[in-house]
mmCIF file of N, CA and C in Angstrom:
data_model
loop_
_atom_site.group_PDB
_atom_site.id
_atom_site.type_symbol
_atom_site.label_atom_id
_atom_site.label_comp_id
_atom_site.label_asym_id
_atom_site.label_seq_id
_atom_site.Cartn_x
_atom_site.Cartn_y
_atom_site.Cartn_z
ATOM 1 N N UNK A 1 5.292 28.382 16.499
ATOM 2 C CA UNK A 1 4.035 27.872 15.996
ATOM 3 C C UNK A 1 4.255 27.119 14.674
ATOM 4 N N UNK A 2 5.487 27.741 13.954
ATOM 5 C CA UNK A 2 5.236 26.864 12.516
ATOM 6 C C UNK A 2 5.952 25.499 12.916
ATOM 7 N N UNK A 3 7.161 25.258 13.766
ATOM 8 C CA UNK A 3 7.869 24.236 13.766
ATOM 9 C C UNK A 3 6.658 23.186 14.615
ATOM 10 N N UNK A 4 5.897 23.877 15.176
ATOM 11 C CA UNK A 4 4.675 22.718 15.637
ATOM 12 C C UNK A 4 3.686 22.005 14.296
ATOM 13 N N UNK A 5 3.371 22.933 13.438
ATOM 14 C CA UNK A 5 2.690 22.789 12.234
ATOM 15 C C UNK A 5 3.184 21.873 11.460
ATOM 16 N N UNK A 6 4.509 22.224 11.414
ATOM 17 C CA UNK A 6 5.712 21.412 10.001
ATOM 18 C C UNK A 6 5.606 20.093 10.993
ATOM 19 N N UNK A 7 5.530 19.812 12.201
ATOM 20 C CA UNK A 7 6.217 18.456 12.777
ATOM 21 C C UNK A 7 4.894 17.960 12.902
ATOM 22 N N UNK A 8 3.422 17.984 13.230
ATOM 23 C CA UNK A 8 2.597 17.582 13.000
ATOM 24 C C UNK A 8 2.409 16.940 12.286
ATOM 25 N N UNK A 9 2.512 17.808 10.380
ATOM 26 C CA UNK A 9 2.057 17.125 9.122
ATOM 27 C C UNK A 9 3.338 15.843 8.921
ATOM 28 N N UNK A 10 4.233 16.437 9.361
ATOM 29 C CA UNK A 10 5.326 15.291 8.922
ATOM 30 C C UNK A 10 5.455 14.479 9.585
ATOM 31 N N UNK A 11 4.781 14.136 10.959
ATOM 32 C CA UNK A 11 4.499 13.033 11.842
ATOM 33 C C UNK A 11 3.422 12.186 10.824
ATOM 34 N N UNK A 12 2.479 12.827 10.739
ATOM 35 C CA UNK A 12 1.076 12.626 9.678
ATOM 36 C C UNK A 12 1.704 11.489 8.451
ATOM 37 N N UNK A 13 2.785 12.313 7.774
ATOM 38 C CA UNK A 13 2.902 12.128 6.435
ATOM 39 C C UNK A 13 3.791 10.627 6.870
ATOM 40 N N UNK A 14 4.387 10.468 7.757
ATOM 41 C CA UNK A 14 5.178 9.492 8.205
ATOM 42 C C UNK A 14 4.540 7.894 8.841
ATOM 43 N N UNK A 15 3.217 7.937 9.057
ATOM 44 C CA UNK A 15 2.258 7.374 9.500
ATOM 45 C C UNK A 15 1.309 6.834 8.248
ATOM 46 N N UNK A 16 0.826 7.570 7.361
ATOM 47 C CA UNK A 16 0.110 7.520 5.986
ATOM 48 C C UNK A 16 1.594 6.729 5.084
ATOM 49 N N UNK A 17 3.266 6.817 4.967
ATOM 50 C CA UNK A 17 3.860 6.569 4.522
ATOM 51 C C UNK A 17 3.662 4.888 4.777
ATOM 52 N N UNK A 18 4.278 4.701 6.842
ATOM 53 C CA UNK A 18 3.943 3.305 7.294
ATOM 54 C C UNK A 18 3.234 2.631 6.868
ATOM 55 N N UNK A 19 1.339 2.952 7.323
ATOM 56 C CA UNK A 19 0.839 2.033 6.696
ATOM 57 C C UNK A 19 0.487 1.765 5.187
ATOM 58 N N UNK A 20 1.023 2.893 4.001
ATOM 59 C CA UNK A 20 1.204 2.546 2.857
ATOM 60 C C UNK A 20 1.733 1.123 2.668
ATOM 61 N N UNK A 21 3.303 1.276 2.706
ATOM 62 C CA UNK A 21 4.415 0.637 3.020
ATOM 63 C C UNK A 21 3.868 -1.372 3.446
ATOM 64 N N UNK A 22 3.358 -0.756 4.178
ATOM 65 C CA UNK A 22 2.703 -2.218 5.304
ATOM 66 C C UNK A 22 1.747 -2.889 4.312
ATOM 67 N N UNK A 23 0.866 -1.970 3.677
ATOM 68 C CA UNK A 23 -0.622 -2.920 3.235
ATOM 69 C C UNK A 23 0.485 -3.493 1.964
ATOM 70 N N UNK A 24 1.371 -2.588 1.177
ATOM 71 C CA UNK A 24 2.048 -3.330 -0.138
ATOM 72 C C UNK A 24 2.994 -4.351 0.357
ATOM 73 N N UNK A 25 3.452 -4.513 0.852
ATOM 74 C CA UNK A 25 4.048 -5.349 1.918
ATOM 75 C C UNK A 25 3.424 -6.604 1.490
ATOM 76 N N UNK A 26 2.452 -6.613 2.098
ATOM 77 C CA UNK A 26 1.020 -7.743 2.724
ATOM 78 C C UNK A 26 0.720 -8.254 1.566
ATOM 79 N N UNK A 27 0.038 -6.983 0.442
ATOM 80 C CA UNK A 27 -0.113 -7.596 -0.866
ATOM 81 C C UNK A 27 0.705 -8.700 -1.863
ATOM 82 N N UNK A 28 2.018 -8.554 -1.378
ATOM 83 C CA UNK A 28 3.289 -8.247 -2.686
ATOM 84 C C UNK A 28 2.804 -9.984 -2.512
ATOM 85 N N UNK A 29 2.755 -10.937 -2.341
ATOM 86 C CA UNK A 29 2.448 -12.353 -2.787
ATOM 87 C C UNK A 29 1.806 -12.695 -3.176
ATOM 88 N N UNK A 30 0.399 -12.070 -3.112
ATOM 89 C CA UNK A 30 -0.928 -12.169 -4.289
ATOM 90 C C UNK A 30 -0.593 -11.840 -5.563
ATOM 91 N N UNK A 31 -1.091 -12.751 -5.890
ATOM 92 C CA UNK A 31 -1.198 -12.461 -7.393
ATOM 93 C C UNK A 31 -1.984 -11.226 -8.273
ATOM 94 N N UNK A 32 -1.885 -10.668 -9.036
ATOM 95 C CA UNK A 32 -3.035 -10.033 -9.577
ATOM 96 C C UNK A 32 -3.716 -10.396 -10.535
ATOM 97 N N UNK A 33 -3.621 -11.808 -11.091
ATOM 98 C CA UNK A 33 -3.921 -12.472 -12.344
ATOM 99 C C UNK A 33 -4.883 -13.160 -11.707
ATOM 100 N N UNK A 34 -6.082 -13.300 -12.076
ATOM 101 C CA UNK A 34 -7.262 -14.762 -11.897
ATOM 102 C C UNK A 34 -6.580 -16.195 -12.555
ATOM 103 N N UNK A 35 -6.665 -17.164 -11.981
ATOM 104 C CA UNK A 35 -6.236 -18.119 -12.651
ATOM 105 C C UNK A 35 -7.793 -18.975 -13.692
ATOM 106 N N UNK A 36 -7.505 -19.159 -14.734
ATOM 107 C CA UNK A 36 -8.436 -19.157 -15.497
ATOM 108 C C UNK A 36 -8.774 -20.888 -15.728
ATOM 109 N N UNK A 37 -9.632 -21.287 -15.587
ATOM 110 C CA UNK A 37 -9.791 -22.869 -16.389
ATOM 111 C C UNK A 37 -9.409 -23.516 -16.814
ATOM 112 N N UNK A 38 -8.989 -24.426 -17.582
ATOM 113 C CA UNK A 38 -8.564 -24.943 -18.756
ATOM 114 C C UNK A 38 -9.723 -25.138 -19.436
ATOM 115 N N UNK A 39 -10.561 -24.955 -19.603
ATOM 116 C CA UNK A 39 -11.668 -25.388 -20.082
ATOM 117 C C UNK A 39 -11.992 -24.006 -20.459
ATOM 118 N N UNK A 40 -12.383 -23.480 -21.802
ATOM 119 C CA UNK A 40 -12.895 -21.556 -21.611
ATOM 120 C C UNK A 40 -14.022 -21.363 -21.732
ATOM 121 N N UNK A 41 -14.991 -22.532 -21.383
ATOM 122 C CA UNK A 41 -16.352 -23.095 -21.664
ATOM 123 C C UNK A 41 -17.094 -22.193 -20.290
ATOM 124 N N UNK A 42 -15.778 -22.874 -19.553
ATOM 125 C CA UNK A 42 -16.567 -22.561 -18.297
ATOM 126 C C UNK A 42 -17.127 -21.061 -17.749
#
């Protein structure tokens, strides 16, 4: 019963890891900076 328990969560934890992994992935070329005006009027 426990080796069903332990392989469950760590299937789990392995899946939540993936699509971590994936969305930073996806992100990593965006920028996180706004590009701002030249003008600071605006």
């Amino acid at each position: 019963m426990a080796d069903g328990f332990l392989e469950s969560h760590q299937q789990a934890y392995e899946a939540r890891k993936e699509a971590y992994l994936r969305k930073r992935k996806l992100n990593r070329g965006r920028s996180l900076y706004i590009e701002r005006p030249e003008d600071e009027a605006l």
